Amino acid sequence: MTRPSARYVLPEFTERTTSGQRTTDPYAKLLQERIVILGTQIDETSANDVMAQFMYLEHHAPDRDISLYVNSPGGSFPAMSAIHDTLRFVTCDVETICLGRAEGAAALLLAAGTPGKRFVLPGSRVVLRQPALPKPVEGQTSDLTIQSQELSRIRARMEEMLVRYTGRTAAQVRADVERDTVLDAQGAVDHGLADRIVPHRRAVHPATGAR
């Protein structure tokens, strides 16, 4: 699995086990707690990482929730679609939590979580925006037409998803994505992208108690 590149050296720690000692890292430890982190731009690599973790966790315990923590500037719509379809495919409920930002394609993943289990932290920043082609378009007129049609198809698909997950009308969603719509935590809730603002983990999982 490709690790996020937020640090030059990923911190590790050693745990005592019945068979001796085991060295692990924060991401592996979080996976044991059924927490998946999407903390990078969404591309084929990060999508495959998230998908693999979802499938592993479903196989390990199909009746337990998965938590997807999102802090991403967005990225590729096809890569996002792969994560989205896996999120919908697994039998587990998937709670989504935005800490930091969820922009563009990442905002769609936040909204796609299990209803009632979509959360934002108070300082979250959520941005709705039009999809864009990953690189400048070049080629013959027919090639440009094909790319234009594909972009229109992607936008229609994105708007359809937002209508389904937010409860807003098609006209409202179309206006939201015509230009960047920047939302704070309350705005994300008001737009139906999240269900609730949570200031700390106890607000999400009261049974965990005080830390």
Backbone as CSV, one residue per row, in Angstrom:
resi,resn,N_x,N_y,N_z,CA_x,CA_y,CA_z,C_x,C_y,C_z
1,MET,0.841,-1.196,0.000,0.000,0.000,0.000,0.874,1.242,0.000
2,THR,0.529,2.202,-0.814,1.297,3.436,-0.877,0.932,4.332,0.292
3,ARG,1.920,4.733,1.056,1.664,5.570,2.222,1.589,7.037,1.821
4,PRO,0.746,7.843,2.512,0.711,9.272,2.250,2.088,9.892,2.430
5,SER,2.382,10.923,1.635,3.728,11.509,1.622,3.796,12.776,2.454
6,ALA,3.021,12.830,3.553,2.999,14.031,4.376,4.300,14.204,5.154
7,ARG,5.041,13.107,5.385,6.287,13.170,6.139,7.396,12.534,5.319
8,TYR,8.625,13.003,5.540,9.750,12.352,4.888,9.979,10.965,5.480
9,VAL,9.772,10.844,6.793,9.918,9.557,7.465,8.634,9.286,8.238
10,LEU,7.953,8.193,7.902,6.718,7.855,8.599,7.059,7.338,9.993
11,PRO,6.471,7.925,11.032,6.813,7.476,12.383,6.368,6.037,12.617
12,GLU,7.164,5.314,13.370,6.843,3.947,13.730,6.928,3.798,15.246
13,PHE,6.251,2.799,15.756,6.362,2.522,17.184,6.306,1.017,17.383
14,THR,6.830,0.598,18.505,6.943,-0.829,18.801,5.981,-1.189,19.918
15,GLU,5.256,-2.291,19.720,4.313,-2.788,20.717,4.772,-4.147,21.229
16,ARG,4.497,-4.376,22.476,4.779,-5.694,23.045,3.596,-6.623,22.742
17,THR,3.891,-7.815,22.306,2.863,-8.819,22.055,3.229,-10.092,22.810
18,THR,2.323,-11.054,22.786,2.581,-12.315,23.491,3.763,-13.065,22.884
19,SER,4.046,-12.777,21.611,5.147,-13.471,20.940,6.419,-12.628,20.856
20,GLY,6.408,-11.474,21.506,7.591,-10.622,21.468,7.243,-9.169,21.238
21,GLN,7.837,-8.569,20.209,7.576,-7.179,19.874,7.162,-7.072,18.403
22,ARG,6.364,-6.044,18.138,5.916,-5.813,16.775,6.029,-4.330,16.461
23,THR,6.663,-4.012,15.337,6.791,-2.624,14.898,5.686,-2.305,13.898
24,THR,5.019,-1.197,14.128,3.913,-0.808,13.250,3.947,0.696,13.047
25,ASP,2.990,1.228,12.291,2.915,2.663,12.045,1.481,3.128,12.256
26,PRO,1.247,4.452,12.301,-0.099,4.945,12.617,-1.169,4.468,11.656
27,TYR,-0.851,4.365,10.363,-1.873,3.976,9.391,-2.299,2.527,9.580
28,ALA,-1.348,1.659,9.867,-1.688,0.267,10.134,-2.517,0.156,11.417
29,LYS,-2.156,0.959,12.419,-2.901,0.938,13.679,-4.332,1.423,13.474
30,LEU,-4.494,2.474,12.675,-5.832,2.980,12.395,-6.666,1.950,11.641
31,LEU,-6.027,1.219,10.739,-6.755,0.198,9.986,-7.303,-0.861,10.931
32,GLN,-6.555,-1.184,11.990,-7.050,-2.142,12.970,-8.332,-1.636,13.631
33,GLU,-8.464,-0.318,13.723,-9.657,0.288,14.312,-10.719,0.579,13.254
34,ARG,-10.514,0.062,12.018,-11.445,0.209,10.900,-11.565,1.664,10.446
35,ILE,-10.456,2.373,10.535,-10.379,3.757,10.075,-9.510,3.813,8.826
36,VAL,-10.055,4.373,7.744,-9.335,4.547,6.492,-9.124,6.043,6.277
37,ILE,-7.903,6.434,5.962,-7.572,7.844,5.770,-7.413,8.132,4.281
38,LEU,-8.159,9.120,3.788,-7.928,9.659,2.448,-7.360,11.058,2.652
39,GLY,-6.036,11.155,2.669,-5.388,12.412,3.006,-4.538,12.967,1.892
40,THR,-4.797,12.536,0.657,-4.025,12.996,-0.488,-4.974,13.345,-1.627
41,GLN,-4.405,13.808,-2.725,-5.196,14.003,-3.927,-5.741,12.654,-4.393
42,ILE,-6.938,12.686,-4.945,-7.554,11.446,-5.413,-7.029,11.111,-6.805
43,ASP,-6.306,10.011,-6.898,-5.827,9.515,-8.181,-5.924,7.999,-8.142
44,GLU,-5.410,7.331,-9.180,-5.553,5.876,-9.242,-4.850,5.185,-8.078
45,THR,-3.715,5.730,-7.645,-2.978,5.104,-6.548,-3.728,5.212,-5.233
46,SER,-4.165,6.425,-4.879,-4.882,6.586,-3.615,-6.224,5.855,-3.653
47,ALA,-6.865,5.827,-4.831,-8.131,5.100,-4.953,-7.928,3.612,-4.698
48,ASN,-6.883,3.041,-5.291,-6.616,1.614,-5.075,-6.320,1.319,-3.612
49,ASP,-5.590,2.222,-2.947,-5.307,2.040,-1.525,-6.599,1.984,-0.705
50,VAL,-7.485,2.960,-0.944,-8.741,3.023,-0.186,-9.613,1.816,-0.503
51,MET,-9.717,1.465,-1.776,-10.540,0.325,-2.174,-10.046,-0.972,-1.530
52,ALA,-8.743,-1.165,-1.535,-8.184,-2.385,-0.947,-8.501,-2.463,0.545
53,GLN,-8.405,-1.337,1.240,-8.705,-1.327,2.671,-10.187,-1.594,2.925
54,PHE,-11.058,-1.009,2.104,-12.491,-1.275,2.246,-12.788,-2.772,2.093
55,MET,-12.226,-3.366,1.038,-12.512,-4.775,0.767,-11.957,-5.675,1.876
56,TYR,-10.779,-5.331,2.383,-10.200,-6.106,3.479,-11.085,-6.016,4.720
57,LEU,-11.503,-4.804,5.069,-12.296,-4.617,6.281,-13.660,-5.286,6.156
58,GLU,-14.260,-5.249,4.970,-15.536,-5.940,4.786,-15.353,-7.448,4.975
59,HIS,-14.291,-7.985,4.391,-14.041,-9.424,4.527,-13.790,-9.799,5.985
60,HIS,-13.104,-8.930,6.706,-12.744,-9.225,8.098,-13.961,-9.173,9.010
61,ALA,-14.860,-8.197,8.791,-16.048,-8.055,9.641,-17.133,-7.326,8.849
62,PRO,-17.933,-8.053,8.072,-18.906,-7.419,7.176,-20.044,-6.682,7.874
63,ASP,-20.205,-6.898,9.187,-21.301,-6.254,9.906,-20.843,-5.059,10.740
64,ARG,-19.566,-4.673,10.638,-19.057,-3.536,11.411,-18.809,-2.339,10.503
65,ASP,-19.035,-1.146,11.045,-18.857,0.081,10.266,-17.395,0.295,9.875
66,ILE,-17.223,0.997,8.758,-15.920,1.513,8.340,-15.980,3.030,8.455
67,SER,-14.909,3.641,8.935,-14.832,5.097,9.017,-13.864,5.607,7.954
68,LEU,-14.338,6.496,7.088,-13.487,7.114,6.074,-13.250,8.564,6.469
69,TYR,-12.000,8.885,6.830,-11.623,10.239,7.201,-11.073,10.939,5.953
70,VAL,-11.634,12.076,5.624,-11.305,12.775,4.379,-10.608,14.098,4.667
71,ASN,-9.448,14.275,4.068,-8.747,15.563,4.054,-8.042,15.642,2.709
72,SER,-8.786,16.053,1.685,-8.295,15.914,0.315,-8.693,17.115,-0.539
73,PRO,-7.798,17.532,-1.455,-8.124,18.619,-2.384,-8.940,18.158,-3.579
74,GLY,-9.342,16.884,-3.583,-10.083,16.354,-4.721,-9.146,15.716,-5.723
75,GLY,-9.582,15.675,-6.970,-8.738,15.072,-7.989,-9.552,14.428,-9.086
76,SER,-9.112,13.264,-9.526,-9.682,12.572,-10.675,-11.099,12.082,-10.395
77,PHE,-12.028,12.419,-11.285,-13.399,11.925,-11.131,-13.470,10.409,-11.327
78,PRO,-12.809,9.827,-12.340,-12.840,8.364,-12.469,-12.280,7.646,-11.236
79,ALA,-11.206,8.167,-10.655,-10.650,7.546,-9.452,-11.632,7.678,-8.288
80,MET,-12.259,8.847,-8.159,-13.270,9.032,-7.129,-14.417,8.052,-7.334
81,SER,-14.838,7.852,-8.601,-15.946,6.943,-8.889,-15.618,5.524,-8.447
82,ALA,-14.350,5.132,-8.589,-13.952,3.795,-8.155,-14.114,3.650,-6.642
83,ILE,-13.681,4.680,-5.883,-13.858,4.646,-4.428,-15.343,4.650,-4.091
84,HIS,-16.100,5.532,-4.750,-17.534,5.654,-4.499,-18.252,4.328,-4.720
85,ASP,-17.967,3.678,-5.840,-18.656,2.430,-6.141,-18.278,1.336,-5.150
86,THR,-17.030,1.344,-4.682,-16.620,0.370,-3.669,-17.310,0.665,-2.347
87,LEU,-17.412,1.939,-2.003,-18.102,2.356,-0.782,-19.544,1.865,-0.788
88,ARG,-20.179,1.934,-1.958,-21.565,1.488,-2.073,-21.670,-0.036,-2.182
89,PHE,-20.589,-0.668,-2.645,-20.594,-2.105,-2.891,-20.459,-2.921,-1.611
90,VAL,-19.617,-2.454,-0.689,-19.377,-3.234,0.528,-20.634,-3.260,1.386
91,THR,-20.768,-4.317,2.165,-21.962,-4.475,3.001,-21.918,-3.616,4.259
92,CYS,-20.723,-3.163,4.642,-20.585,-2.340,5.850,-21.176,-0.955,5.631
93,ASP,-21.727,-0.378,6.697,-21.996,1.057,6.691,-20.654,1.783,6.660
94,VAL,-20.604,2.889,5.931,-19.383,3.687,5.872,-19.699,5.088,6.381
95,GLU,-19.147,5.427,7.538,-19.294,6.785,8.027,-18.162,7.616,7.429
96,THR,-18.498,8.839,7.039,-17.504,9.736,6.450,-17.327,10.939,7.359
97,ILE,-16.079,11.319,7.559,-15.759,12.418,8.452,-14.761,13.330,7.754
98,CYS,-15.116,14.595,7.581,-14.206,15.562,6.985,-13.435,16.256,8.085
99,LEU,-12.125,16.125,8.042,-11.262,16.888,8.927,-10.255,17.601,8.040
100,GLY,-10.346,18.916,8.008,-9.510,19.674,7.087,-10.344,20.154,5.921
101,ARG,-10.237,19.449,4.799,-10.977,19.879,3.619,-11.449,18.681,2.793
102,ALA,-12.539,18.925,2.085,-13.055,17.960,1.109,-13.492,18.797,-0.083
103,GLU,-12.675,18.798,-1.113,-12.929,19.655,-2.261,-13.203,18.827,-3.507
104,GLY,-14.060,19.356,-4.374,-14.325,18.705,-5.646,-14.791,17.271,-5.465
105,ALA,-14.041,16.335,-6.044,-14.407,14.923,-5.979,-14.476,14.420,-4.544
106,ALA,-13.636,14.954,-3.652,-13.643,14.511,-2.252,-14.947,14.882,-1.556
107,ALA,-15.557,16.002,-1.949,-16.840,16.401,-1.371,-17.926,15.382,-1.700
108,LEU,-17.832,14.781,-2.880,-18.805,13.755,-3.258,-18.673,12.522,-2.369
109,LEU,-17.443,12.157,-2.026,-17.252,11.011,-1.145,-17.786,11.290,0.254
110,LEU,-17.584,12.507,0.732,-18.150,12.890,2.026,-19.664,12.708,2.003
111,ALA,-20.301,13.184,0.942,-21.758,13.125,0.836,-22.272,11.707,0.652
112,ALA,-21.434,10.807,0.115,-21.872,9.450,-0.209,-21.876,8.510,0.986
113,GLY,-21.457,8.989,2.147,-21.448,8.131,3.328,-22.850,7.693,3.725
114,THR,-22.916,6.744,4.626,-24.203,6.234,5.092,-25.018,7.367,5.718
115,PRO,-26.276,7.561,5.305,-27.096,8.639,5.879,-27.121,8.590,7.406
116,GLY,-26.947,9.762,8.011,-26.880,9.858,9.461,-25.491,9.665,10.013
117,LYS,-24.534,9.254,9.155,-23.166,8.998,9.600,-22.170,9.796,8.766
118,ARG,-22.564,10.996,8.357,-21.691,11.879,7.583,-21.403,13.104,8.440
119,PHE,-20.139,13.290,8.819,-19.804,14.306,9.798,-18.733,15.256,9.272
120,VAL,-18.733,16.472,9.818,-17.671,17.440,9.536,-17.179,17.993,10.858
121,LEU,-15.873,18.206,10.955,-15.326,18.889,12.112,-15.550,20.382,11.965
122,PRO,-15.530,21.126,13.070,-15.909,22.550,13.007,-15.090,23.380,12.031
123,GLY,-13.813,23.065,11.838,-12.976,23.869,10.947,-12.927,23.368,9.517
124,SER,-13.816,22.482,9.159,-13.781,21.881,7.825,-14.088,22.897,6.729
125,ARG,-13.513,22.629,5.554,-13.756,23.438,4.359,-14.181,22.489,3.239
126,VAL,-15.382,22.678,2.734,-15.922,21.823,1.684,-16.172,22.686,0.452
127,VAL,-15.708,22.216,-0.697,-15.828,23.000,-1.929,-16.493,22.156,-3.009
128,LEU,-17.552,22.698,-3.585,-18.185,22.098,-4.760,-17.665,22.814,-5.987
129,ARG,-17.248,22.046,-6.996,-16.733,22.663,-8.212,-16.986,21.771,-9.414
130,GLN,-16.931,22.377,-10.583,-17.091,21.644,-11.816,-15.937,20.660,-12.005
131,PRO,-16.206,19.532,-12.646,-15.097,18.656,-13.020,-14.286,19.301,-14.136
132,ALA,-13.027,18.947,-14.202,-12.146,19.486,-15.245,-11.329,18.350,-15.829
133,LEU,-10.891,18.521,-17.063,-10.031,17.527,-17.686,-8.659,17.562,-17.018
134,PRO,-8.005,16.416,-16.856,-6.744,16.363,-16.109,-5.579,17.039,-16.814
135,LYS,-5.675,17.281,-18.097,-4.572,17.902,-18.825,-5.126,18.709,-19.987
136,PRO,-4.335,19.635,-20.547,-4.817,20.422,-21.682,-5.256,19.518,-22.833
137,VAL,-6.341,19.918,-23.492,-6.892,19.116,-24.578,-6.220,19.507,-25.887
138,GLU,-5.709,18.518,-26.583,-5.090,18.752,-27.880,-5.597,17.708,-28.866
139,GLY,-5.450,18.008,-30.167,-5.834,17.034,-31.175,-6.737,17.631,-32.231
140,GLN,-7.288,16.750,-33.028,-8.174,17.174,-34.106,-9.517,17.610,-33.554
141,THR,-10.308,18.237,-34.406,-11.624,18.717,-33.996,-12.478,17.592,-33.444
142,SER,-12.419,16.429,-34.075,-13.211,15.293,-33.595,-12.758,14.860,-32.208
143,ASP,-11.447,14.949,-31.936,-10.940,14.603,-30.605,-11.451,15.581,-29.556
144,LEU,-11.468,16.858,-29.903,-11.956,17.870,-28.975,-13.436,17.656,-28.687
145,THR,-14.187,17.249,-29.696,-15.613,16.985,-29.506,-15.830,15.828,-28.552
146,ILE,-15.022,14.770,-28.715,-15.130,13.611,-27.832,-14.827,14.000,-26.384
147,GLN,-13.777,14.803,-26.192,-13.411,15.232,-24.837,-14.489,16.117,-24.230
148,SER,-15.078,16.973,-25.051,-16.157,17.836,-24.571,-17.365,17.014,-24.143
149,GLN,-17.694,15.997,-24.933,-18.817,15.134,-24.584,-18.543,14.359,-23.304
150,GLU,-17.296,13.915,-23.134,-16.947,13.185,-21.919,-17.034,14.086,-20.694
151,LEU,-16.583,15.318,-20.821,-16.665,16.254,-19.703,-18.115,16.541,-19.347
152,SER,-18.956,16.667,-20.349,-20.388,16.884,-20.096,-21.005,15.679,-19.394
153,ARG,-20.589,14.487,-19.793,-21.100,13.280,-19.156,-20.685,13.217,-17.686
154,ILE,-19.420,13.556,-17.416,-18.925,13.539,-16.042,-19.678,14.556,-15.191
155,ARG,-19.893,15.752,-15.756,-20.614,16.766,-14.978,-22.036,16.308,-14.688
156,ALA,-22.698,15.710,-15.669,-24.063,15.230,-15.454,-24.090,14.160,-14.368
157,ARG,-23.103,13.274,-14.384,-23.011,12.226,-13.367,-22.769,12.820,-11.989
158,MET,-21.898,13.814,-11.901,-21.617,14.466,-10.632,-22.866,15.150,-10.089
159,GLU,-23.589,15.864,-10.943,-24.804,16.548,-10.506,-25.857,15.544,-10.049
160,GLU,-25.956,14.428,-10.756,-26.901,13.383,-10.368,-26.576,12.849,-8.975
161,MET,-25.292,12.639,-8.694,-24.880,12.150,-7.378,-25.203,13.169,-6.294
162,LEU,-24.929,14.429,-6.561,-25.202,15.464,-5.559,-26.698,15.598,-5.281
163,VAL,-27.506,15.493,-6.311,-28.957,15.540,-6.106,-29.389,14.382,-5.211
164,ARG,-28.840,13.184,-5.468,-29.224,11.994,-4.701,-28.802,12.102,-3.247
165,TYR,-27.585,12.589,-2.997,-27.049,12.548,-1.640,-27.383,13.783,-0.806
166,THR,-27.683,14.899,-1.436,-27.943,16.123,-0.682,-29.416,16.464,-0.550
167,GLY,-30.252,15.946,-1.445,-31.662,16.299,-1.416,-31.969,17.639,-2.056
168,ARG,-30.951,18.284,-2.620,-31.184,19.545,-3.315,-31.716,19.273,-4.713
169,THR,-32.367,20.274,-5.284,-32.930,20.097,-6.613,-31.820,20.124,-7.657
170,ALA,-32.144,19.636,-8.845,-31.172,19.648,-9.932,-30.732,21.067,-10.260
171,ALA,-31.670,22.007,-10.218,-31.340,23.403,-10.512,-30.399,23.972,-9.456
172,GLN,-30.651,23.649,-8.193,-29.778,24.131,-7.118,-28.367,23.564,-7.262
173,VAL,-28.278,22.276,-7.545,-26.973,21.646,-7.698,-26.235,22.229,-8.893
174,ARG,-26.956,22.446,-9.983,-26.322,23.009,-11.178,-25.732,24.379,-10.869
175,ALA,-26.458,25.180,-10.109,-25.951,26.501,-9.730,-24.770,26.384,-8.771
176,ASP,-24.806,25.389,-7.881,-23.730,25.202,-6.908,-22.388,24.925,-7.585
177,VAL,-22.403,24.158,-8.675,-21.150,23.735,-9.300,-20.752,24.609,-10.486
178,GLU,-21.589,25.593,-10.835,-21.248,26.456,-11.965,-19.972,27.241,-11.678
179,ARG,-19.827,27.684,-10.441,-18.597,28.286,-9.949,-18.260,27.614,-8.621
180,ASP,-17.027,27.739,-8.161,-16.672,27.130,-6.877,-17.607,27.623,-5.782
181,THR,-18.209,26.702,-5.068,-19.024,27.025,-3.899,-18.257,26.575,-2.667
182,VAL,-17.763,27.535,-1.902,-16.925,27.244,-0.739,-17.810,27.270,0.509
183,LEU,-17.789,26.180,1.263,-18.673,26.023,2.410,-17.869,25.756,3.678
184,ASP,-18.302,26.373,4.770,-17.745,26.005,6.061,-18.525,24.797,6.579
185,ALA,-18.249,24.391,7.805,-18.888,23.187,8.335,-20.408,23.311,8.342
186,GLN,-20.920,24.447,8.803,-22.372,24.614,8.840,-22.944,24.659,7.433
187,GLY,-22.225,25.286,6.509,-22.679,25.323,5.131,-22.761,23.941,4.519
188,ALA,-21.799,23.075,4.856,-21.825,21.701,4.341,-23.054,20.962,4.845
189,VAL,-23.406,21.181,6.113,-24.613,20.563,6.661,-25.852,21.142,5.988
190,ASP,-25.893,22.460,5.834,-27.048,23.106,5.214,-27.251,22.641,3.775
191,HIS,-26.153,22.337,3.078,-26.239,21.880,1.691,-26.487,20.377,1.582
192,GLY,-26.605,19.691,2.707,-26.889,18.267,2.679,-25.697,17.384,2.391
193,LEU,-24.479,17.954,2.429,-23.275,17.157,2.192,-22.851,16.388,3.431
194,ALA,-23.302,16.827,4.582,-23.001,16.174,5.858,-24.243,16.253,6.731
195,ASP,-24.279,15.415,7.756,-25.443,15.374,8.633,-25.261,16.191,9.898
196,ARG,-24.002,16.342,10.329,-23.813,16.963,11.637,-22.393,17.452,11.788
197,ILE,-22.226,18.520,12.569,-20.906,18.999,12.961,-20.541,18.315,14.273
198,VAL,-19.328,17.753,14.330,-18.893,17.085,15.558,-17.594,17.727,16.034
199,PRO,-17.570,18.220,17.273,-16.361,18.874,17.778,-15.296,17.902,18.260
200,HIS,-15.687,16.660,18.575,-14.722,15.684,19.088,-15.289,14.284,18.876
201,ARG,-14.449,13.282,19.072,-14.842,11.897,18.791,-16.036,11.454,19.635
202,ARG,-16.145,11.935,20.872,-17.244,11.498,21.729,-18.591,11.873,21.136
203,ALA,-18.633,12.942,20.303,-19.888,13.329,19.683,-20.298,12.347,18.589
204,VAL,-19.314,11.617,18.042,-19.602,10.621,17.010,-19.885,9.274,17.652
205,HIS,-19.053,8.897,18.626,-19.171,7.597,19.285,-19.238,7.814,20.804
206,PRO,-20.418,8.133,21.327,-20.520,8.432,22.773,-20.001,7.315,23.657
207,ALA,-20.070,6.074,23.189,-19.659,4.952,24.036,-18.164,4.921,24.309
208,THR,-17.399,5.708,23.533,-15.947,5.683,23.746,-15.555,6.356,25.048
209,GLY,-16.426,7.223,25.567,-16.130,7.859,26.837,-15.080,8.928,26.721
210,ALA,-14.721,9.507,27.868,-13.733,10.591,27.900,-12.341,10.044,27.663
211,ARG,-11.504,10.892,27.037,-10.123,10.516,26.811,-9.211,11.290,27.732
